[in-house]
Amino acid sequence: MLTRVLLALVSLTSASVIADTPVPFGVRVQPLASMPTDPAPAQIDADLLANVDAAEQAVISMEQRLGPYHPDLTAPLVDAAHLATQSGEIALAASLYDRALHNARVNDGLYGDQQLPILRGLLDLYLVSGDRAAFEERAAYQFRLLGSGVPPFETGELQAALEFFDVSLDALLDVAWETRGRDVLRLHDRFESMTEEVCADQSVNRDWCEPFTFRLGRFYYLLEYKLDVLVDDPRFESAFRDTEWQSLEREPRLDVLQRRLFGQGEKLFEALLTVDADNPAALSALADWYWFYRKRDRALELYRQACALRRTVSPSGALPEHPKLAYELAFQERPIR
């Protein structure tokens, strides 16, 4: 697996360290030292396995007695799935959660709230098992279930959107984008428009504009890092004709996207400052963006403003070495020792 060595851009980092670093800034990372080591093989409790079998048989008996889609089946299915998860029966647990989810949809409607705790169980299960594709699929479904990011916004919808965007960004870090063109463009358009709407909505922007802005900012850094490679390919114009990458003017959409990134990022962080003008993190983020594009005089001015607002910031200093970092523990392959 391609090892990702990413740097989290922090405020007031010295110029000698970040001047020409060719990696995307602003991506959330997890130090390898903080990752737990593989535990000793777990000893499965025989009583727990017996309980799983008993719960599964109880569900089968209820289905035979009440029918396959009776509303009373949902809770026993979830309980059995929870027991299967505890016993390490991942495939069985996923199957039981899926059946519970389908049963809830049949009885409570396609957009019923009864699906939410079941989805949460599935997401936690896929996170533990490291099944990123399944996690992506269910996170996207949860996002749609809670409104697809369309106002009026509610807390659950916004939290689900952040979770969906997080896992989508993680998935794009180490795949070839030529094979996921529609995914990249669709995610960009949805992510950008929702962030603009959240930051413009006075009922939620004080609490939610910052997390959406910073996530979209990370996406912009990733776009700049990835699109340089693709757009500068001299074979692009002659060999890459897929219309999904083209705008209505028939220009490659990747090229259009890259050329507007600096202005879009500047506009993004300035919008956050209109919501909270005295936010040192927002000032630092805008300064980081200017520094990334080598507009260092403007960046240093903003860093000084951020320091004046946040006196607890320690002086900058050179890093002794590039730390080895990883993003999401659940989706990493463990090295063979």
JSON list of C-alpha atoms in Angstrom, two decimals, residues 7-238:
[
{"chain": "A", "resi": 7, "resn": "LEU", "atom": "CA", "xyz": [2.21, 17.25, 6.95]},
{"chain": "A", "resi": 8, "resn": "ALA", "atom": "CA", "xyz": [-0.42, 19.07, 8.98]},
{"chain": "A", "resi": 9, "resn": "LEU", "atom": "CA", "xyz": [0.18, 22.74, 8.37]},
{"chain": "A", "resi": 10, "resn": "VAL", "atom": "CA", "xyz": [0.31, 24.59, 11.67]},
{"chain": "A", "resi": 11, "resn": "SER", "atom": "CA", "xyz": [0.32, 28.31, 12.22]},
{"chain": "A", "resi": 12, "resn": "LEU", "atom": "CA", "xyz": [3.65, 30.08, 12.49]},
{"chain": "A", "resi": 13, "resn": "THR", "atom": "CA", "xyz": [5.71, 27.30, 10.91]},
{"chain": "A", "resi": 14, "resn": "SER", "atom": "CA", "xyz": [9.10, 28.58, 9.82]},
{"chain": "A", "resi": 15, "resn": "ALA", "atom": "CA", "xyz": [9.74, 29.48, 6.20]},
{"chain": "A", "resi": 16, "resn": "SER", "atom": "CA", "xyz": [12.67, 27.10, 5.89]},
{"chain": "A", "resi": 17, "resn": "VAL", "atom": "CA", "xyz": [10.42, 24.13, 6.55]},
{"chain": "A", "resi": 18, "resn": "ILE", "atom": "CA", "xyz": [7.37, 24.82, 4.42]},
{"chain": "A", "resi": 19, "resn": "ALA", "atom": "CA", "xyz": [8.78, 26.88, 1.56]},
{"chain": "A", "resi": 20, "resn": "ASP", "atom": "CA", "xyz": [8.88, 24.14, -1.05]},
{"chain": "A", "resi": 21, "resn": "THR", "atom": "CA", "xyz": [7.24, 21.17, 0.60]},
{"chain": "A", "resi": 22, "resn": "PRO", "atom": "CA", "xyz": [5.45, 19.30, -2.23]},
{"chain": "A", "resi": 23, "resn": "VAL", "atom": "CA", "xyz": [2.71, 17.74, -0.12]},
{"chain": "A", "resi": 24, "resn": "PRO", "atom": "CA", "xyz": [-0.85, 18.92, 0.54]},
{"chain": "A", "resi": 25, "resn": "PHE", "atom": "CA", "xyz": [-1.24, 21.01, 3.67]},
{"chain": "A", "resi": 26, "resn": "GLY", "atom": "CA", "xyz": [-4.15, 21.00, 6.05]},
{"chain": "A", "resi": 27, "resn": "VAL", "atom": "CA", "xyz": [-4.99, 17.30, 5.89]},
{"chain": "A", "resi": 28, "resn": "ARG", "atom": "CA", "xyz": [-5.89, 15.70, 9.22]},
{"chain": "A", "resi": 29, "resn": "VAL", "atom": "CA", "xyz": [-3.28, 13.20, 10.27]},
{"chain": "A", "resi": 30, "resn": "GLN", "atom": "CA", "xyz": [-2.64, 10.68, 13.02]},
{"chain": "A", "resi": 31, "resn": "PRO", "atom": "CA", "xyz": [0.89, 10.13, 14.40]},
{"chain": "A", "resi": 32, "resn": "LEU", "atom": "CA", "xyz": [1.99, 6.54, 13.99]},
{"chain": "A", "resi": 33, "resn": "ALA", "atom": "CA", "xyz": [3.28, 6.57, 17.56]},
{"chain": "A", "resi": 34, "resn": "SER", "atom": "CA", "xyz": [-0.28, 7.06, 18.81]},
{"chain": "A", "resi": 35, "resn": "MET", "atom": "CA", "xyz": [-1.62, 4.05, 16.91]},
{"chain": "A", "resi": 36, "resn": "PRO", "atom": "CA", "xyz": [-2.23, 1.02, 19.12]},
{"chain": "A", "resi": 37, "resn": "THR", "atom": "CA", "xyz": [-0.24, -2.10, 18.38]},
{"chain": "A", "resi": 38, "resn": "ASP", "atom": "CA", "xyz": [-1.93, -5.34, 17.42]},
{"chain": "A", "resi": 39, "resn": "PRO", "atom": "CA", "xyz": [-3.23, -7.01, 20.58]},
{"chain": "A", "resi": 40, "resn": "ALA", "atom": "CA", "xyz": [-2.80, -10.66, 21.37]},
{"chain": "A", "resi": 41, "resn": "PRO", "atom": "CA", "xyz": [-5.38, -12.90, 19.66]},
{"chain": "A", "resi": 42, "resn": "ALA", "atom": "CA", "xyz": [-8.65, -12.47, 21.50]},
{"chain": "A", "resi": 43, "resn": "GLN", "atom": "CA", "xyz": [-10.14, -15.45, 23.29]},
{"chain": "A", "resi": 44, "resn": "ILE", "atom": "CA", "xyz": [-13.77, -15.63, 22.24]},
{"chain": "A", "resi": 45, "resn": "ASP", "atom": "CA", "xyz": [-16.10, -16.32, 25.14]},
{"chain": "A", "resi": 46, "resn": "ALA", "atom": "CA", "xyz": [-18.00, -19.55, 24.52]},
{"chain": "A", "resi": 47, "resn": "ASP", "atom": "CA", "xyz": [-21.01, -18.13, 26.37]},
{"chain": "A", "resi": 48, "resn": "LEU", "atom": "CA", "xyz": [-20.99, -15.10, 24.07]},
{"chain": "A", "resi": 49, "resn": "LEU", "atom": "CA", "xyz": [-20.98, -17.33, 20.99]},
{"chain": "A", "resi": 50, "resn": "ALA", "atom": "CA", "xyz": [-23.85, -19.31, 22.48]},
{"chain": "A", "resi": 51, "resn": "ASN", "atom": "CA", "xyz": [-25.74, -16.07, 23.04]},
{"chain": "A", "resi": 52, "resn": "VAL", "atom": "CA", "xyz": [-25.19, -15.10, 19.40]},
{"chain": "A", "resi": 53, "resn": "ASP", "atom": "CA", "xyz": [-26.53, -18.45, 18.21]},
{"chain": "A", "resi": 54, "resn": "ALA", "atom": "CA", "xyz": [-29.49, -18.17, 20.57]},
{"chain": "A", "resi": 55, "resn": "ALA", "atom": "CA", "xyz": [-30.27, -14.63, 19.39]},
{"chain": "A", "resi": 56, "resn": "GLU", "atom": "CA", "xyz": [-30.07, -15.69, 15.75]},
{"chain": "A", "resi": 57, "resn": "GLN", "atom": "CA", "xyz": [-32.37, -18.65, 16.35]},
{"chain": "A", "resi": 58, "resn": "ALA", "atom": "CA", "xyz": [-34.81, -16.38, 18.20]},
{"chain": "A", "resi": 59, "resn": "VAL", "atom": "CA", "xyz": [-34.94, -14.08, 15.18]},
{"chain": "A", "resi": 60, "resn": "ILE", "atom": "CA", "xyz": [-35.56, -17.04, 12.86]},
{"chain": "A", "resi": 61, "resn": "SER", "atom": "CA", "xyz": [-38.39, -18.26, 15.10]},
{"chain": "A", "resi": 62, "resn": "MET", "atom": "CA", "xyz": [-39.99, -14.80, 15.15]},
{"chain": "A", "resi": 63, "resn": "GLU", "atom": "CA", "xyz": [-39.76, -14.57, 11.35]},
{"chain": "A", "resi": 64, "resn": "GLN", "atom": "CA", "xyz": [-41.49, -17.93, 10.99]},
{"chain": "A", "resi": 65, "resn": "ARG", "atom": "CA", "xyz": [-44.20, -16.93, 13.45]},
{"chain": "A", "resi": 66, "resn": "LEU", "atom": "CA", "xyz": [-44.79, -13.26, 12.47]},
{"chain": "A", "resi": 67, "resn": "GLY", "atom": "CA", "xyz": [-43.56, -13.05, 8.90]},
{"chain": "A", "resi": 68, "resn": "PRO", "atom": "CA", "xyz": [-40.29, -11.70, 7.42]},
{"chain": "A", "resi": 69, "resn": "TYR", "atom": "CA", "xyz": [-41.15, -7.98, 7.64]},
{"chain": "A", "resi": 70, "resn": "HIS", "atom": "CA", "xyz": [-43.01, -7.66, 10.92]},
{"chain": "A", "resi": 71, "resn": "PRO", "atom": "CA", "xyz": [-42.15, -4.39, 12.74]},
{"chain": "A", "resi": 72, "resn": "ASP", "atom": "CA", "xyz": [-41.33, -6.29, 15.94]},
{"chain": "A", "resi": 73, "resn": "LEU", "atom": "CA", "xyz": [-38.37, -7.94, 14.19]},
{"chain": "A", "resi": 74, "resn": "THR", "atom": "CA", "xyz": [-36.22, -4.80, 14.00]},
{"chain": "A", "resi": 75, "resn": "ALA", "atom": "CA", "xyz": [-35.15, -4.67, 17.65]},
{"chain": "A", "resi": 76, "resn": "PRO", "atom": "CA", "xyz": [-34.20, -8.39, 17.91]},
{"chain": "A", "resi": 77, "resn": "LEU", "atom": "CA", "xyz": [-32.22, -8.11, 14.68]},
{"chain": "A", "resi": 78, "resn": "VAL", "atom": "CA", "xyz": [-30.26, -5.14, 16.06]},
{"chain": "A", "resi": 79, "resn": "ASP", "atom": "CA", "xyz": [-29.65, -6.94, 19.36]},
{"chain": "A", "resi": 80, "resn": "ALA", "atom": "CA", "xyz": [-28.39, -10.02, 17.53]},
{"chain": "A", "resi": 81, "resn": "ALA", "atom": "CA", "xyz": [-26.14, -7.85, 15.34]},
{"chain": "A", "resi": 82, "resn": "HIS", "atom": "CA", "xyz": [-24.69, -6.19, 18.44]},
{"chain": "A", "resi": 83, "resn": "LEU", "atom": "CA", "xyz": [-23.90, -9.58, 19.98]},
{"chain": "A", "resi": 84, "resn": "ALA", "atom": "CA", "xyz": [-22.33, -10.76, 16.72]},
{"chain": "A", "resi": 85, "resn": "THR", "atom": "CA", "xyz": [-20.14, -7.65, 16.67]},
{"chain": "A", "resi": 86, "resn": "GLN", "atom": "CA", "xyz": [-18.97, -8.32, 20.23]},
{"chain": "A", "resi": 87, "resn": "SER", "atom": "CA", "xyz": [-18.09, -11.90, 19.33]},
{"chain": "A", "resi": 88, "resn": "GLY", "atom": "CA", "xyz": [-16.12, -10.88, 16.22]},
{"chain": "A", "resi": 89, "resn": "GLU", "atom": "CA", "xyz": [-18.62, -12.29, 13.73]},
{"chain": "A", "resi": 90, "resn": "ILE", "atom": "CA", "xyz": [-18.30, -9.30, 11.41]},
{"chain": "A", "resi": 91, "resn": "ALA", "atom": "CA", "xyz": [-20.01, -10.79, 8.35]},
{"chain": "A", "resi": 92, "resn": "LEU", "atom": "CA", "xyz": [-22.93, -12.04, 10.43]},
{"chain": "A", "resi": 93, "resn": "ALA", "atom": "CA", "xyz": [-23.26, -8.71, 12.22]},
{"chain": "A", "resi": 94, "resn": "ALA", "atom": "CA", "xyz": [-23.30, -6.81, 8.91]},
{"chain": "A", "resi": 95, "resn": "SER", "atom": "CA", "xyz": [-25.95, -9.17, 7.54]},
{"chain": "A", "resi": 96, "resn": "LEU", "atom": "CA", "xyz": [-28.16, -8.74, 10.61]},
{"chain": "A", "resi": 97, "resn": "TYR", "atom": "CA", "xyz": [-27.79, -4.94, 10.56]},
{"chain": "A", "resi": 98, "resn": "ASP", "atom": "CA", "xyz": [-28.68, -4.91, 6.85]},
{"chain": "A", "resi": 99, "resn": "ARG", "atom": "CA", "xyz": [-31.80, -6.98, 7.50]},
{"chain": "A", "resi": 100, "resn": "ALA", "atom": "CA", "xyz": [-32.78, -4.67, 10.37]},
{"chain": "A", "resi": 101, "resn": "LEU", "atom": "CA", "xyz": [-32.25, -1.64, 8.13]},
{"chain": "A", "resi": 102, "resn": "HIS", "atom": "CA", "xyz": [-34.38, -3.12, 5.37]},
{"chain": "A", "resi": 103, "resn": "ASN", "atom": "CA", "xyz": [-37.10, -4.03, 7.86]},
{"chain": "A", "resi": 104, "resn": "ALA", "atom": "CA", "xyz": [-37.10, -0.48, 9.24]},
{"chain": "A", "resi": 105, "resn": "ARG", "atom": "CA", "xyz": [-37.43, 0.95, 5.74]},
{"chain": "A", "resi": 106, "resn": "VAL", "atom": "CA", "xyz": [-40.37, -1.34, 4.96]},
{"chain": "A", "resi": 107, "resn": "ASN", "atom": "CA", "xyz": [-42.25, -0.44, 8.16]},
{"chain": "A", "resi": 108, "resn": "ASP", "atom": "CA", "xyz": [-41.12, 3.12, 8.91]},
{"chain": "A", "resi": 109, "resn": "GLY", "atom": "CA", "xyz": [-40.70, 4.51, 5.40]},
{"chain": "A", "resi": 110, "resn": "LEU", "atom": "CA", "xyz": [-37.67, 5.29, 3.27]},
{"chain": "A", "resi": 111, "resn": "TYR", "atom": "CA", "xyz": [-36.81, 8.36, 5.36]},
{"chain": "A", "resi": 112, "resn": "GLY", "atom": "CA", "xyz": [-37.84, 7.09, 8.78]},
{"chain": "A", "resi": 113, "resn": "ASP", "atom": "CA", "xyz": [-35.74, 8.03, 11.80]},
{"chain": "A", "resi": 114, "resn": "GLN", "atom": "CA", "xyz": [-35.70, 4.41, 12.96]},
{"chain": "A", "resi": 115, "resn": "GLN", "atom": "CA", "xyz": [-32.92, 3.77, 10.44]},
{"chain": "A", "resi": 116, "resn": "LEU", "atom": "CA", "xyz": [-30.46, 6.16, 12.12]},
{"chain": "A", "resi": 117, "resn": "PRO", "atom": "CA", "xyz": [-29.32, 4.01, 15.10]},
{"chain": "A", "resi": 118, "resn": "ILE", "atom": "CA", "xyz": [-29.08, 1.00, 12.78]},
{"chain": "A", "resi": 119, "resn": "LEU", "atom": "CA", "xyz": [-26.92, 2.96, 10.36]},
{"chain": "A", "resi": 120, "resn": "ARG", "atom": "CA", "xyz": [-24.76, 4.09, 13.28]},
{"chain": "A", "resi": 121, "resn": "GLY", "atom": "CA", "xyz": [-24.20, 0.46, 14.21]},
{"chain": "A", "resi": 122, "resn": "LEU", "atom": "CA", "xyz": [-23.23, -0.39, 10.63]},
{"chain": "A", "resi": 123, "resn": "LEU", "atom": "CA", "xyz": [-20.84, 2.55, 10.37]},
{"chain": "A", "resi": 124, "resn": "ASP", "atom": "CA", "xyz": [-19.14, 1.61, 13.64]},
{"chain": "A", "resi": 125, "resn": "LEU", "atom": "CA", "xyz": [-18.87, -1.98, 12.45]},
{"chain": "A", "resi": 126, "resn": "TYR", "atom": "CA", "xyz": [-17.26, -1.02, 9.14]},
{"chain": "A", "resi": 127, "resn": "LEU", "atom": "CA", "xyz": [-14.90, 1.36, 10.91]},
{"chain": "A", "resi": 128, "resn": "VAL", "atom": "CA", "xyz": [-13.72, -1.42, 13.21]},
{"chain": "A", "resi": 129, "resn": "SER", "atom": "CA", "xyz": [-13.40, -3.96, 10.40]},
{"chain": "A", "resi": 130, "resn": "GLY", "atom": "CA", "xyz": [-11.64, -1.51, 8.07]},
{"chain": "A", "resi": 131, "resn": "ASP", "atom": "CA", "xyz": [-14.12, -1.92, 5.21]},
{"chain": "A", "resi": 132, "resn": "ARG", "atom": "CA", "xyz": [-13.74, 1.51, 3.65]},
{"chain": "A", "resi": 133, "resn": "ALA", "atom": "CA", "xyz": [-15.91, 0.86, 0.59]},
{"chain": "A", "resi": 134, "resn": "ALA", "atom": "CA", "xyz": [-18.84, -0.24, 2.75]},
{"chain": "A", "resi": 135, "resn": "PHE", "atom": "CA", "xyz": [-18.29, 2.68, 5.12]},
{"chain": "A", "resi": 136, "resn": "GLU", "atom": "CA", "xyz": [-18.33, 5.13, 2.19]},
{"chain": "A", "resi": 137, "resn": "GLU", "atom": "CA", "xyz": [-21.57, 3.64, 0.88]},
{"chain": "A", "resi": 138, "resn": "ARG", "atom": "CA", "xyz": [-23.38, 3.79, 4.22]},
{"chain": "A", "resi": 139, "resn": "ALA", "atom": "CA", "xyz": [-22.03, 7.24, 5.11]},
{"chain": "A", "resi": 140, "resn": "ALA", "atom": "CA", "xyz": [-23.38, 8.51, 1.79]},
{"chain": "A", "resi": 141, "resn": "TYR", "atom": "CA", "xyz": [-26.75, 6.87, 2.52]},
{"chain": "A", "resi": 142, "resn": "GLN", "atom": "CA", "xyz": [-26.87, 8.46, 5.98]},
{"chain": "A", "resi": 143, "resn": "PHE", "atom": "CA", "xyz": [-26.12, 11.83, 4.39]},
{"chain": "A", "resi": 144, "resn": "ARG", "atom": "CA", "xyz": [-29.02, 11.40, 1.94]},
{"chain": "A", "resi": 145, "resn": "LEU", "atom": "CA", "xyz": [-31.32, 10.16, 4.68]},
{"chain": "A", "resi": 146, "resn": "LEU", "atom": "CA", "xyz": [-30.71, 13.29, 6.74]},
{"chain": "A", "resi": 147, "resn": "GLY", "atom": "CA", "xyz": [-31.46, 15.68, 3.92]},
{"chain": "A", "resi": 148, "resn": "SER", "atom": "CA", "xyz": [-28.48, 15.63, 1.53]},
{"chain": "A", "resi": 149, "resn": "GLY", "atom": "CA", "xyz": [-27.21, 18.93, 2.86]},
{"chain": "A", "resi": 150, "resn": "VAL", "atom": "CA", "xyz": [-30.27, 20.93, 1.82]},
{"chain": "A", "resi": 151, "resn": "PRO", "atom": "CA", "xyz": [-31.52, 23.70, 4.14]},
{"chain": "A", "resi": 152, "resn": "PRO", "atom": "CA", "xyz": [-33.10, 24.11, 6.61]},
{"chain": "A", "resi": 153, "resn": "PHE", "atom": "CA", "xyz": [-30.17, 22.53, 8.42]},
{"chain": "A", "resi": 154, "resn": "GLU", "atom": "CA", "xyz": [-30.39, 20.38, 11.53]},
{"chain": "A", "resi": 155, "resn": "THR", "atom": "CA", "xyz": [-27.60, 19.20, 13.82]},
{"chain": "A", "resi": 156, "resn": "GLY", "atom": "CA", "xyz": [-27.85, 15.55, 12.79]},
{"chain": "A", "resi": 157, "resn": "GLU", "atom": "CA", "xyz": [-27.77, 16.45, 9.11]},
{"chain": "A", "resi": 158, "resn": "LEU", "atom": "CA", "xyz": [-24.69, 18.66, 9.52]},
{"chain": "A", "resi": 159, "resn": "GLN", "atom": "CA", "xyz": [-22.84, 16.05, 11.55]},
{"chain": "A", "resi": 160, "resn": "ALA", "atom": "CA", "xyz": [-23.64, 13.36, 8.98]},
{"chain": "A", "resi": 161, "resn": "ALA", "atom": "CA", "xyz": [-22.41, 15.67, 6.21]},
{"chain": "A", "resi": 162, "resn": "LEU", "atom": "CA", "xyz": [-19.08, 16.17, 7.97]},
{"chain": "A", "resi": 163, "resn": "GLU", "atom": "CA", "xyz": [-18.68, 12.43, 8.44]},
{"chain": "A", "resi": 164, "resn": "PHE", "atom": "CA", "xyz": [-19.51, 11.81, 4.80]},
{"chain": "A", "resi": 165, "resn": "PHE", "atom": "CA", "xyz": [-17.04, 14.44, 3.60]},
{"chain": "A", "resi": 166, "resn": "ASP", "atom": "CA", "xyz": [-14.32, 13.11, 5.92]},
{"chain": "A", "resi": 167, "resn": "VAL", "atom": "CA", "xyz": [-14.49, 9.55, 4.62]},
{"chain": "A", "resi": 168, "resn": "SER", "atom": "CA", "xyz": [-14.80, 10.77, 1.02]},
{"chain": "A", "resi": 169, "resn": "LEU", "atom": "CA", "xyz": [-11.64, 12.88, 1.36]},
{"chain": "A", "resi": 170, "resn": "ASP", "atom": "CA", "xyz": [-9.81, 9.97, 2.93]},
{"chain": "A", "resi": 171, "resn": "ALA", "atom": "CA", "xyz": [-10.80, 7.73, 0.05]},
{"chain": "A", "resi": 172, "resn": "LEU", "atom": "CA", "xyz": [-9.45, 10.23, -2.50]},
{"chain": "A", "resi": 173, "resn": "LEU", "atom": "CA", "xyz": [-6.04, 10.52, -0.85]},
{"chain": "A", "resi": 174, "resn": "ASP", "atom": "CA", "xyz": [-4.49, 7.39, -2.30]},
{"chain": "A", "resi": 175, "resn": "VAL", "atom": "CA", "xyz": [-6.42, 6.47, -5.43]},
{"chain": "A", "resi": 176, "resn": "ALA", "atom": "CA", "xyz": [-5.82, 7.43, -9.06]},
{"chain": "A", "resi": 177, "resn": "TRP", "atom": "CA", "xyz": [-8.31, 10.16, -9.88]},
{"chain": "A", "resi": 178, "resn": "GLU", "atom": "CA", "xyz": [-8.49, 9.24, -13.54]},
{"chain": "A", "resi": 179, "resn": "THR", "atom": "CA", "xyz": [-10.73, 6.35, -12.50]},
{"chain": "A", "resi": 180, "resn": "ARG", "atom": "CA", "xyz": [-12.89, 8.44, -10.15]},
{"chain": "A", "resi": 181, "resn": "GLY", "atom": "CA", "xyz": [-13.54, 11.53, -12.22]},
{"chain": "A", "resi": 182, "resn": "ARG", "atom": "CA", "xyz": [-17.24, 11.71, -11.53]},
{"chain": "A", "resi": 183, "resn": "ASP", "atom": "CA", "xyz": [-16.69, 11.14, -7.82]},
{"chain": "A", "resi": 184, "resn": "VAL", "atom": "CA", "xyz": [-14.16, 13.98, -7.54]},
{"chain": "A", "resi": 185, "resn": "LEU", "atom": "CA", "xyz": [-16.26, 16.51, -9.42]},
{"chain": "A", "resi": 186, "resn": "ARG", "atom": "CA", "xyz": [-19.52, 15.54, -7.74]},
{"chain": "A", "resi": 187, "resn": "LEU", "atom": "CA", "xyz": [-17.95, 15.72, -4.28]},
{"chain": "A", "resi": 188, "resn": "HIS", "atom": "CA", "xyz": [-16.36, 19.08, -5.05]},
{"chain": "A", "resi": 189, "resn": "ASP", "atom": "CA", "xyz": [-19.58, 20.67, -6.29]},
{"chain": "A", "resi": 190, "resn": "ARG", "atom": "CA", "xyz": [-21.67, 19.33, -3.41]},
{"chain": "A", "resi": 191, "resn": "PHE", "atom": "CA", "xyz": [-19.07, 20.14, -0.76]},
{"chain": "A", "resi": 192, "resn": "GLU", "atom": "CA", "xyz": [-18.51, 23.69, -2.01]},
{"chain": "A", "resi": 193, "resn": "SER", "atom": "CA", "xyz": [-22.18, 24.60, -2.34]},
{"chain": "A", "resi": 194, "resn": "MET", "atom": "CA", "xyz": [-23.11, 23.19, 1.07]},
{"chain": "A", "resi": 195, "resn": "THR", "atom": "CA", "xyz": [-20.27, 25.06, 2.78]},
{"chain": "A", "resi": 196, "resn": "GLU", "atom": "CA", "xyz": [-21.41, 28.32, 1.20]},
{"chain": "A", "resi": 197, "resn": "GLU", "atom": "CA", "xyz": [-24.99, 27.71, 2.35]},
{"chain": "A", "resi": 198, "resn": "VAL", "atom": "CA", "xyz": [-23.98, 26.78, 5.91]},
{"chain": "A", "resi": 199, "resn": "CYS", "atom": "CA", "xyz": [-21.78, 29.86, 6.28]},
{"chain": "A", "resi": 200, "resn": "ALA", "atom": "CA", "xyz": [-24.55, 32.10, 4.94]},
{"chain": "A", "resi": 201, "resn": "ASP", "atom": "CA", "xyz": [-27.23, 30.65, 7.25]},
{"chain": "A", "resi": 202, "resn": "GLN", "atom": "CA", "xyz": [-27.28, 32.77, 10.41]},
{"chain": "A", "resi": 203, "resn": "SER", "atom": "CA", "xyz": [-29.09, 30.06, 12.37]},
{"chain": "A", "resi": 204, "resn": "VAL", "atom": "CA", "xyz": [-26.14, 27.66, 12.16]},
{"chain": "A", "resi": 205, "resn": "ASN", "atom": "CA", "xyz": [-23.06, 29.49, 10.89]},
{"chain": "A", "resi": 206, "resn": "ARG", "atom": "CA", "xyz": [-21.62, 30.42, 14.29]},
{"chain": "A", "resi": 207, "resn": "ASP", "atom": "CA", "xyz": [-21.19, 26.76, 15.21]},
{"chain": "A", "resi": 208, "resn": "TRP", "atom": "CA", "xyz": [-20.84, 25.05, 11.85]},
{"chain": "A", "resi": 209, "resn": "CYS", "atom": "CA", "xyz": [-19.16, 27.42, 9.39]},
{"chain": "A", "resi": 210, "resn": "GLU", "atom": "CA", "xyz": [-15.67, 26.72, 10.78]},
{"chain": "A", "resi": 211, "resn": "PRO", "atom": "CA", "xyz": [-15.71, 22.89, 10.57]},
{"chain": "A", "resi": 212, "resn": "PHE", "atom": "CA", "xyz": [-17.16, 22.98, 7.06]},
{"chain": "A", "resi": 213, "resn": "THR", "atom": "CA", "xyz": [-14.69, 25.66, 5.96]},
{"chain": "A", "resi": 214, "resn": "PHE", "atom": "CA", "xyz": [-11.66, 23.81, 7.27]},
{"chain": "A", "resi": 215, "resn": "ARG", "atom": "CA", "xyz": [-12.73, 20.55, 5.62]},
{"chain": "A", "resi": 216, "resn": "LEU", "atom": "CA", "xyz": [-13.32, 22.26, 2.30]},
{"chain": "A", "resi": 217, "resn": "GLY", "atom": "CA", "xyz": [-9.94, 23.97, 2.73]},
{"chain": "A", "resi": 218, "resn": "ARG", "atom": "CA", "xyz": [-8.30, 20.57, 3.09]},
{"chain": "A", "resi": 219, "resn": "PHE", "atom": "CA", "xyz": [-10.07, 19.48, -0.09]},
{"chain": "A", "resi": 220, "resn": "TYR", "atom": "CA", "xyz": [-8.68, 22.56, -1.91]},
{"chain": "A", "resi": 221, "resn": "TYR", "atom": "CA", "xyz": [-5.14, 21.70, -0.81]},
{"chain": "A", "resi": 222, "resn": "LEU", "atom": "CA", "xyz": [-5.66, 18.15, -2.00]},
{"chain": "A", "resi": 223, "resn": "LEU", "atom": "CA", "xyz": [-7.05, 19.38, -5.32]},
{"chain": "A", "resi": 224, "resn": "GLU", "atom": "CA", "xyz": [-4.03, 21.61, -5.87]},
{"chain": "A", "resi": 225, "resn": "TYR", "atom": "CA", "xyz": [-1.68, 18.76, -5.05]},
{"chain": "A", "resi": 226, "resn": "LYS", "atom": "CA", "xyz": [-3.45, 16.20, -7.23]},
{"chain": "A", "resi": 227, "resn": "LEU", "atom": "CA", "xyz": [-4.49, 18.40, -10.14]},
{"chain": "A", "resi": 228, "resn": "ASP", "atom": "CA", "xyz": [-0.97, 19.65, -10.84]},
{"chain": "A", "resi": 229, "resn": "VAL", "atom": "CA", "xyz": [-0.01, 16.16, -11.88]},
{"chain": "A", "resi": 230, "resn": "LEU", "atom": "CA", "xyz": [-3.05, 15.59, -14.06]},
{"chain": "A", "resi": 231, "resn": "VAL", "atom": "CA", "xyz": [-3.48, 18.99, -15.69]},
{"chain": "A", "resi": 232, "resn": "ASP", "atom": "CA", "xyz": [0.19, 19.44, -16.57]},
{"chain": "A", "resi": 233, "resn": "ASP", "atom": "CA", "xyz": [0.27, 16.14, -18.46]},
{"chain": "A", "resi": 234, "resn": "PRO", "atom": "CA", "xyz": [1.01, 17.09, -22.11]},
{"chain": "A", "resi": 235, "resn": "ARG", "atom": "CA", "xyz": [-1.08, 14.13, -23.27]},
{"chain": "A", "resi": 236, "resn": "PHE", "atom": "CA", "xyz": [-4.17, 15.55, -21.54]},
{"chain": "A", "resi": 237, "resn": "GLU", "atom": "CA", "xyz": [-5.64, 17.50, -24.47]},
{"chain": "A", "resi": 238, "resn": "SER", "atom": "CA", "xyz": [-5.13, 14.82, -27.10]}
]
